[in-house]
Rosetta silent file (secondary structure, phi, psi, omega in degrees, C-alpha in Angstrom):
SEQUENCE: XXXXXXXXXXXXXXXXXXXXXXXXXXXXXXXXXXXXXXXXXXXXXXXXXXXXXXXXXXXXXXXXXXXXXXXXXXXXXXXXXXXXXXXXXXXXXXXXXXXXXXXXXXXXXXXXXXXXXXXXXXXXXXXXXXXXXXXXXXXXXXXXXXXXXXXXXXXXXXXXXXXXXXXXXXXXXXXXXXXXXXXXXXXXXXXXXXXXXXXXXXXXXXXXXXXXXXXXXXXXXXXXXXXXXXXXXXX
SCORE:     score description
SCORE:     0.000 S_00000001
   1 L     0.000  -35.386 -175.473   -6.789   -4.049  -17.875 S_00000001
   2 H   -62.275  -25.440  177.770   -3.455   -4.117  -19.621 S_00000001
   3 H   -70.187  -21.465 -175.369   -4.213   -0.825  -21.337 S_00000001
   4 H   -97.550    4.022  179.587   -4.538    0.804  -17.977 S_00000001
   5 E  -111.236  127.846  179.039   -1.145   -0.429  -16.661 S_00000001
   6 E  -124.501  128.962  178.306    2.029    1.424  -17.504 S_00000001
   7 E   -91.061  137.682  174.873    5.527    0.276  -16.639 S_00000001
   8 E  -120.915  113.527 -174.061    8.218    2.827  -15.712 S_00000001
   9 E  -103.317  142.474 -177.375   11.774    1.445  -15.890 S_00000001
  10 E  -129.434  158.993  179.955   14.809    2.949  -14.204 S_00000001
  11 L   -73.379  -33.918 -177.779   18.531    2.295  -14.242 S_00000001
  12 L  -152.512  171.952 -178.776   18.755    1.879  -10.483 S_00000001
  13 H   -65.993  -30.661  178.111   16.716    2.123   -7.288 S_00000001
  14 H   -65.814  -42.227  177.241   17.913    5.671   -6.549 S_00000001
  15 H   -62.563  -41.119  176.738   16.619    6.964   -9.876 S_00000001
  16 H   -64.095  -37.052 -178.572   13.332    5.226   -9.198 S_00000001
  17 H   -64.713  -41.852  179.492   13.078    6.691   -5.740 S_00000001
  18 H   -65.800  -41.964 -178.524   13.479   10.205   -6.999 S_00000001
  19 H   -64.323  -46.385 -178.364   10.878    9.744   -9.709 S_00000001
  20 H   -66.823  -40.564  177.695    8.258    8.189   -7.426 S_00000001
  21 H   -59.944  -36.054  175.218    8.844   10.782   -4.719 S_00000001
  22 H   -65.597  -40.555  179.454    8.264   13.493   -7.300 S_00000001
  23 H   -62.301  -47.653  179.752    5.031   11.871   -8.417 S_00000001
  24 H   -61.396  -43.150  176.821    3.792   11.518   -4.856 S_00000001
  25 H   -58.689  -39.245  176.083    4.656   15.051   -4.077 S_00000001
  26 H   -65.464  -43.560  179.077    2.612   16.232   -7.079 S_00000001
  27 H   -57.508  -51.000 -178.670   -0.351   14.096   -5.915 S_00000001
  28 H   -57.609  -48.629  179.512   -0.143   15.533   -2.405 S_00000001
  29 H   -56.033  -45.693 -173.780    0.071   19.103   -3.723 S_00000001
  30 H   -67.673  -37.868  177.616   -2.830   18.627   -6.042 S_00000001
  31 H   -65.163  -45.791 -179.872   -5.072   17.147   -3.230 S_00000001
  32 H   -58.696  -45.587  178.635   -4.165   19.989   -0.889 S_00000001
  33 H   -64.898  -36.002 -177.052   -4.971   22.545   -3.571 S_00000001
  34 H   -77.097  -41.207 -179.481   -8.271   20.847   -4.367 S_00000001
  35 H  -137.921    8.991  176.884   -9.656   20.303   -0.939 S_00000001
  36 L    87.716    3.036 -176.563   -7.099   21.420    1.657 S_00000001
  37 L  -158.199  161.610  173.230   -5.823   18.006    2.653 S_00000001
  38 E  -132.419  141.583  171.466   -4.269   14.767    1.352 S_00000001
  39 E  -127.499  121.843 -175.087   -4.739   11.193    2.520 S_00000001
  40 E  -133.200  152.683  171.283   -2.318    8.549    1.258 S_00000001
  41 E  -111.841  131.237 -175.632   -1.474    4.939    2.010 S_00000001
  42 E  -119.744  141.588  179.377    2.152    3.877    1.929 S_00000001
  43 L   -71.891  152.246  173.406    3.715    0.421    1.719 S_00000001
  44 L   -92.240 -164.311  173.978    6.030   -1.026    4.372 S_00000001
  45 L    94.419 -178.686 -173.270    9.092   -3.140    3.666 S_00000001
  46 L   -92.490  -29.374 -174.217   12.585   -2.044    2.553 S_00000001
  47 L   -57.681  -40.442 -177.161   12.043   -1.198   -1.137 S_00000001
  48 L   -84.764   -1.421 -175.070   10.191    2.141   -0.570 S_00000001
  49 H   -58.931  -43.124  177.924   12.493    3.465    2.162 S_00000001
  50 H   -64.890  -29.459  176.559   14.618    5.521   -0.317 S_00000001
  51 H   -62.025  -49.910 -177.571   11.304    6.850   -1.804 S_00000001
  52 H   -63.851  -36.103  177.758   10.284    8.101    1.639 S_00000001
  53 H   -65.692  -39.482  176.605   13.615    9.686    2.328 S_00000001
  54 H   -68.497  -43.782 -179.402   13.351   11.632   -0.897 S_00000001
  55 H   -65.077  -38.557 -179.231    9.715   12.529   -0.301 S_00000001
  56 H   -65.887  -18.115  179.523   10.333   13.749    3.184 S_00000001
  57 L   -83.764  -12.191 -176.185   12.827   16.238    1.822 S_00000001
  58 L   -71.678  143.815  179.257   10.112   17.798   -0.415 S_00000001
  59 L   -83.989   88.120  179.298    8.690   21.230    0.518 S_00000001
  60 L  -122.068  161.368  179.227    5.111   20.169    1.048 S_00000001
  61 L   -82.792   75.985 -167.115    2.467   21.380    3.511 S_00000001
  62 H   -58.189  -32.506 -176.899    2.986   18.237    5.649 S_00000001
  63 H   -65.662   -9.866  178.376    0.506   19.317    8.350 S_00000001
  64 H   -98.859    3.691 -171.080   -2.274   18.789    5.802 S_00000001
  65 E  -107.230  127.681  174.230   -1.109   15.250    4.985 S_00000001
  66 E  -113.063  129.858 -178.395   -2.561   12.105    6.626 S_00000001
  67 E  -121.290  132.797  172.440   -0.674    8.796    6.085 S_00000001
  68 E  -121.528  151.772  174.261   -1.801    5.236    6.765 S_00000001
  69 E   -75.845  150.778  175.725    0.152    2.049    6.083 S_00000001
  70 L   -68.265  -23.620  179.787   -1.266   -0.153    3.351 S_00000001
  71 E  -162.005  163.699 -178.213   -0.941   -3.001    5.918 S_00000001
  72 E  -148.093  138.735  171.472    0.305   -3.671    9.352 S_00000001
  73 E   -79.184  144.031 -178.369    1.642   -6.564   11.295 S_00000001
  74 L   -85.807   83.978  178.274   -0.126   -7.060   14.601 S_00000001
  75 L  -134.261  165.752  176.505    2.806   -6.199   16.799 S_00000001
  76 L   -65.911  153.913  173.710    3.408   -3.458   19.366 S_00000001
  77 L   -58.698  137.012 -179.776    4.265    0.057   18.149 S_00000001
  78 L    91.750  -11.497  175.735    8.047    0.404   17.957 S_00000001
  79 L   -68.086  143.216  177.940    8.554   -3.288   17.074 S_00000001
  80 L   -53.770  -26.249 -179.559   10.988   -3.812   14.161 S_00000001
  81 L   -82.206   -7.361 -172.601    8.185   -5.517   12.243 S_00000001
  82 L   -79.445  120.831 -179.504    5.799   -2.531   12.535 S_00000001
  83 H   -67.249  -44.130 -173.886    5.237   -0.757    9.216 S_00000001
  84 H   -68.908  -25.120  177.129    3.793    2.401   10.761 S_00000001
  85 H   -66.440  -45.572 -179.917    6.791    2.748   13.063 S_00000001
  86 H   -63.080  -42.820 -178.163    9.089    2.873   10.021 S_00000001
  87 H   -71.753  -35.424  179.400    6.844    5.302    8.195 S_00000001
  88 H   -67.957  -33.681  177.695    6.264    7.447   11.265 S_00000001
  89 H   -60.473  -31.831 -179.891    9.975    7.876   11.886 S_00000001
  90 H   -83.697  -43.640 -163.496   10.263    9.585    8.488 S_00000001
  91 H  -103.164  -26.886 -179.776    7.103   11.638    8.297 S_00000001
  92 H   -62.815  -39.791  176.288    5.995   12.535   11.839 S_00000001
  93 H   -63.185  -18.723  178.151    8.992   14.899   12.220 S_00000001
  94 H   -83.527  -13.491  178.681    7.836   16.677    9.101 S_00000001
  95 L   109.319   -5.813  179.209    4.471   17.402   10.684 S_00000001
  96 L   -67.641  153.525  172.903    2.369   14.740    8.901 S_00000001
  97 E   -87.978  111.896 -176.568   -0.422   12.866   10.647 S_00000001
  98 E  -112.237  119.347 -173.124    0.644    9.184   10.579 S_00000001
  99 E   -97.450  118.347  170.765   -2.183    6.880   11.782 S_00000001
 100 L   -76.066  110.381 -176.646   -1.248    3.533   13.493 S_00000001
 101 L   -80.989  -12.605  167.303   -4.047    1.269   12.286 S_00000001
 102 L  -124.075   87.496 -173.048   -2.911   -1.328   14.840 S_00000001
 103 L   -68.604  -22.075  175.191   -2.289    0.843   17.913 S_00000001
 104 L  -151.654  155.758  178.002   -1.499   -2.197   20.103 S_00000001
 105 L   -74.708  131.986  179.798   -0.909   -5.866   19.680 S_00000001
 106 L  -129.419  157.405  177.043   -4.018   -7.933   20.337 S_00000001
 107 L   -72.926  -32.920 -177.277   -4.819  -11.649   20.235 S_00000001
 108 L   -91.981   99.782 -175.725   -7.924  -11.332   18.037 S_00000001
 109 H   -68.843  -30.451  173.615   -6.770  -10.386   14.558 S_00000001
 110 H   -61.893  -43.082  177.883  -10.357  -10.097   13.353 S_00000001
 111 H   -64.422  -37.281  177.504  -11.077   -7.520   16.046 S_00000001
 112 H   -61.195  -39.762  177.651   -7.898   -5.646   15.049 S_00000001
 113 H   -66.570  -40.876  179.533   -9.232   -5.497   11.516 S_00000001
 114 H   -64.319  -39.577  176.998  -12.604   -4.173   12.566 S_00000001
 115 H   -62.691  -44.154  177.928  -10.904   -1.489   14.611 S_00000001
 116 H   -62.598  -39.247  175.958   -8.719   -0.535   11.655 S_00000001
 117 H   -61.452  -40.591  177.822  -11.706   -0.372    9.382 S_00000001
 118 H   -63.101  -37.752  174.579  -13.453    1.935   11.779 S_00000001
 119 H   -61.665  -43.679 -179.199  -10.453    4.224   11.691 S_00000001
 120 H   -62.247  -39.323 -177.472  -10.482    4.216    7.889 S_00000001
 121 H   -64.539  -16.073  177.793  -14.135    5.126    7.774 S_00000001
 122 L   -88.452   -3.436 -178.634  -13.324    8.359    9.491 S_00000001
 123 L   -93.355  158.222  172.689  -10.824    9.414    6.817 S_00000001
 124 L   -64.220  137.613 -178.275  -11.627   11.226    3.562 S_00000001
 125 L  -135.445  143.551    6.271  -12.208    8.560    0.965 S_00000001
 126 L   -75.877  167.491  174.962  -11.117    7.467   -1.636 S_00000001
 127 L   -60.395  143.584  174.414   -7.451    7.671   -0.903 S_00000001
 128 L   -72.648  -24.888 -177.368   -5.531   10.292   -2.966 S_00000001
 129 E  -157.253  137.821  163.831   -2.759    7.662   -3.428 S_00000001
 130 E  -125.120  123.555  178.508   -2.033    4.037   -2.623 S_00000001
 131 E  -104.529  118.468  179.721    1.575    2.961   -3.022 S_00000001
 132 E  -109.282  149.796  163.876    1.946   -0.865   -3.067 S_00000001
 133 L  -106.900  169.215  177.675    4.877   -3.240   -2.892 S_00000001
 134 E  -134.953  135.355  178.841    4.797   -6.811   -4.185 S_00000001
 135 L   -89.181  169.020 -177.787    6.459   -9.787   -2.498 S_00000001
 136 L   -62.172  -24.121 -179.090    8.348  -12.514   -4.266 S_00000001
 137 L   -89.033    3.368  178.787    5.315  -14.778   -3.653 S_00000001
 138 L    85.677    8.336  176.889    3.030  -12.226   -5.408 S_00000001
 139 L   -76.663  156.091  172.139    1.322  -10.887   -2.237 S_00000001
 140 E  -139.392  147.850 -163.136    0.543   -7.146   -2.003 S_00000001
 141 L    48.193 -130.091  169.860   -0.243   -5.161    1.091 S_00000001
 142 L  -120.086   42.395  174.065   -1.070   -8.125    3.345 S_00000001
 143 E   -91.902  104.210 -176.511   -3.385   -9.897    0.939 S_00000001
 144 L  -121.022  156.349  163.295   -2.096  -13.444    1.242 S_00000001
 145 L   -59.280  147.113 -175.971   -3.653  -16.766    0.611 S_00000001
 146 E   152.161 -171.291 -174.272   -5.260  -18.168    3.733 S_00000001
 147 L   -64.415  -18.632 -175.125   -8.671  -18.250    5.481 S_00000001
 148 L  -107.483    5.920 -170.038   -9.270  -14.538    4.879 S_00000001
 149 H   -62.258  -46.957 -177.058   -8.096  -14.368    1.278 S_00000001
 150 H   -65.959  -39.240 -178.331  -11.592  -14.308   -0.377 S_00000001
 151 H   -62.919  -40.072  179.589  -12.850  -11.729    2.126 S_00000001
 152 H   -65.064  -39.032 -177.789   -9.897   -9.447    1.345 S_00000001
 153 H   -83.289  -35.144 -171.643  -10.563   -9.671   -2.332 S_00000001
 154 H  -126.684   17.422 -178.017  -14.364   -9.816   -2.449 S_00000001
 155 L   -69.819 -178.315 -176.846  -15.671   -8.470    0.789 S_00000001
 156 L   -55.252  142.287 -177.616  -18.268   -5.729    1.095 S_00000001
 157 L   -52.908  -36.132 -173.004  -17.564   -2.605   -1.043 S_00000001
 158 L   -80.996  -11.920  177.682  -17.627   -0.355    2.030 S_00000001
 159 L   -77.588  123.694 -176.582  -14.994   -2.380    3.934 S_00000001
 160 L  -103.634  -23.667  178.622  -11.641   -0.694    3.686 S_00000001
 161 E  -147.272  156.086  178.790   -9.562   -2.810    5.996 S_00000001
 162 E  -157.627  160.580  173.751   -9.704   -6.224    7.657 S_00000001
 163 E   -80.570  142.037 -178.941   -7.680   -8.616    9.736 S_00000001
 164 E  -138.935  148.395  178.427   -5.924  -11.518    7.938 S_00000001
 165 L  -119.811   94.784  177.544   -4.082  -14.656    8.903 S_00000001
 166 E   -57.691  144.762  177.479   -1.684  -15.646    6.100 S_00000001
 167 L  -140.140  107.955    4.927   -1.349  -19.388    5.551 S_00000001
 168 L   -76.519  158.718  174.770    1.443  -20.233    5.625 S_00000001
 169 L   -69.007  134.707 -179.693    2.758  -17.425    7.789 S_00000001
 170 L   -63.688  138.624 -171.953    5.719  -15.685    6.140 S_00000001
 171 L   -67.976  -27.871 -176.880    8.941  -16.728    7.812 S_00000001
 172 L   -80.134  -10.734  179.725   10.306  -13.177    7.969 S_00000001
 173 L  -160.999   76.056 -175.478    7.215  -11.933    9.895 S_00000001
 174 L   -82.411   66.771 -177.553    5.157  -14.867   11.221 S_00000001
 175 L  -139.885  157.018  174.122    2.310  -12.853   12.666 S_00000001
 176 L   -69.576  165.655 -173.746   -1.258  -11.993   11.647 S_00000001
 177 E  -133.549  169.156  162.626   -1.901   -8.779    9.864 S_00000001
 178 E  -116.278  141.959 -178.784   -4.312   -5.960    9.098 S_00000001
 179 E  -141.545  153.282  165.136   -4.538   -4.947    5.491 S_00000001
 180 E   -61.984  141.284  172.026   -6.365   -2.594    3.164 S_00000001
 181 L   -71.366  165.800  174.725   -9.000   -4.570    1.248 S_00000001
 182 H   -62.417  -36.280  177.823   -8.823   -4.864   -2.489 S_00000001
 183 H   -63.946  -40.527  176.160  -11.735   -2.418   -2.650 S_00000001
 184 H   -62.401  -34.331 -177.366   -9.828    0.089   -0.440 S_00000001
 185 H   -76.799  -54.154 -173.376   -6.847   -0.228   -2.757 S_00000001
 186 H   -73.911   -8.932  174.918   -8.421   -0.045   -6.241 S_00000001
 187 L   -89.880   -6.680  178.677  -10.646    2.908   -5.440 S_00000001
 188 L   -55.822  150.972  179.387   -7.702    5.096   -4.733 S_00000001
 189 L   -67.294  -31.505  178.158   -7.370    8.201   -7.059 S_00000001
 190 L  -139.797  133.671  179.999   -3.811    7.085   -7.887 S_00000001
 191 E  -122.446  124.568 -179.121   -2.354    3.603   -7.663 S_00000001
 192 E  -129.838  150.513  172.039    1.347    2.921   -7.853 S_00000001
 193 E  -122.693  135.343  178.007    3.548   -0.133   -7.453 S_00000001
 194 E  -122.050  115.667 -177.923    7.234    0.017   -6.549 S_00000001
 195 E  -141.938  155.915  174.441    9.373   -3.067   -7.084 S_00000001
 196 E  -129.445  151.669  170.500   12.970   -4.075   -7.727 S_00000001
 197 L    95.060  146.660 -177.613   14.576   -7.116   -9.251 S_00000001
 198 H   -66.936  -31.308 -176.383   13.809   -9.383  -12.223 S_00000001
 199 H   -66.262  -42.815  178.534   11.991  -12.075  -10.234 S_00000001
 200 H   -68.287  -31.094  178.090    9.331   -9.706   -8.989 S_00000001
 201 H   -62.524  -44.757 -177.786    8.908   -8.192  -12.420 S_00000001
 202 H   -63.167  -40.441  177.595    8.221  -11.642  -13.810 S_00000001
 203 H   -61.184  -40.672 -178.938    5.672  -12.411  -11.082 S_00000001
 204 H   -69.782  -44.933  179.242    3.815   -9.205  -11.777 S_00000001
 205 H   -58.928  -42.862  177.672    3.834   -9.732  -15.562 S_00000001
 206 H   -63.836  -40.420 -176.207    2.555  -13.289  -15.085 S_00000001
 207 H   -68.886  -40.732  179.348   -0.094  -12.137  -12.603 S_00000001
 208 H   -64.523  -40.839 -174.487   -1.344   -9.352  -14.952 S_00000001
 209 H   -64.689  -34.578 -176.759   -1.447  -11.772  -17.901 S_00000001
 210 H   -93.758   -9.830  177.638   -3.698  -14.228  -15.965 S_00000001
 211 H    45.903 -128.276 -172.631   -5.842  -11.501  -14.299 S_00000001
 212 H   -63.228  -18.637  178.289   -8.691  -12.790  -12.183 S_00000001
 213 H   -93.321    8.697 -176.933   -7.442  -16.339  -12.745 S_00000001
 214 L   -69.443  144.371  174.069   -3.981  -15.532  -11.409 S_00000001
 215 L   -81.911   -4.817 -178.276   -2.593  -17.631   -8.560 S_00000001
 216 L   -97.703  134.608  178.920   -0.839  -14.476   -7.373 S_00000001
 217 H   -54.588  -42.177 -176.738   -2.699  -12.013   -5.010 S_00000001
 218 H   -59.953  -36.406  176.836   -1.364   -8.994   -7.025 S_00000001
 219 H   -63.963  -40.324  176.906   -3.047  -10.379  -10.113 S_00000001
 220 H   -69.064  -32.784  178.354   -6.366  -10.764   -8.319 S_00000001
 221 H   -69.226  -41.766 -176.151   -6.071   -7.251   -6.858 S_00000001
 222 H   -82.144  -15.916 -176.829   -5.364   -5.652  -10.225 S_00000001
 223 L   -55.982  130.036  175.177   -7.921   -7.708  -12.140 S_00000001
 224 L    63.290   17.871  173.479  -10.602   -5.345  -13.614 S_00000001
 225 L   -59.436  130.686 -171.370   -8.986   -2.324  -11.996 S_00000001
 226 L   -91.354  -17.563 -179.348  -10.751    0.688  -13.444 S_00000001
 227 L  -105.685  157.598  176.956   -8.083    3.293  -12.872 S_00000001
 228 L   -61.676  148.278 -179.450   -4.621    3.515  -14.426 S_00000001
 229 E  -123.364  129.037  178.837   -1.860    1.741  -12.555 S_00000001
 230 E  -106.519  119.755  177.903    1.761    2.926  -12.666 S_00000001
 231 E  -107.184  116.666 -178.832    4.366    0.178  -11.992 S_00000001
 232 E  -100.901  128.170 -175.487    7.814    1.580  -11.196 S_00000001
 233 E  -137.013  139.689  175.011   10.644   -0.923  -11.553 S_00000001
 234 E  -134.847  150.905 -179.927   14.344   -0.950  -11.143 S_00000001
 235 L   -60.448    0.000    0.000   16.824   -3.891  -11.456 S_00000001
C-alpha cells in the first residue's frame, strides 16, 4: 500500500487549498469531458473550507456536478453541525447539485443509513473523487469505533453508505451519523486526504505503517487500497 500513497507538503493551508482546488477542478473537468457529468464526495469540518472557497471560484460547468458529503451528522438541515449545509452554501449558488444524504433528523440512525444508501445507489458509481479529512483520533468520514465499526469497514461490497453510532460520541458533535462505507470510499476514481498539523500527520503515518492492524480507522480504510492516494498536508 505504501507505494500507492503520496504525500504533498505545503508551506501553509492557503497554498494547500489552492493546490487541492486545482486538482479537484481537473478531475471534475475530466469527468464531464468523459461522460458529461461528475459525482464527487466532499468532507465536512473546517480544514477543507478554504479548498471549497477556491474551488467555487473555478470556471467549471457546475450544473453537471453532483456533490454528496462523505458523511453527515443526523441533525436538521441548517443545523451548525450539518456538513451538507456547509457544502451547499458554497456550491449550490454555483449551480451544482448538492444532495443532503440526511434530509431530516430521525431517531433511527440505521434507517437514516439505509435511506442514504438508497440515494447513493441512484448516482453514477464509482465516485469521480472522494476527499477525506482525518480527525485527531484517526477517524475518517464518520467511520468511528463503535457497534457499527466492522460493518462500515467490511460490509457488503454494494453498500455505499450506512448509519453509525460512534462510541464514545465525539464531544464536539455528540450525535449519530451516516457515513460512506469503506467500500464506497476506496472505489472512488480519485482519493485525496487533506489535513493540517503535526499531530494528524503522525496519526496517519502510524496508521499507514500498521495497515489492517491499525487501531486508527484511517489505517483500516486505507489498508489494501488498490488506487493511488494523495495526502495533502500543511503545518
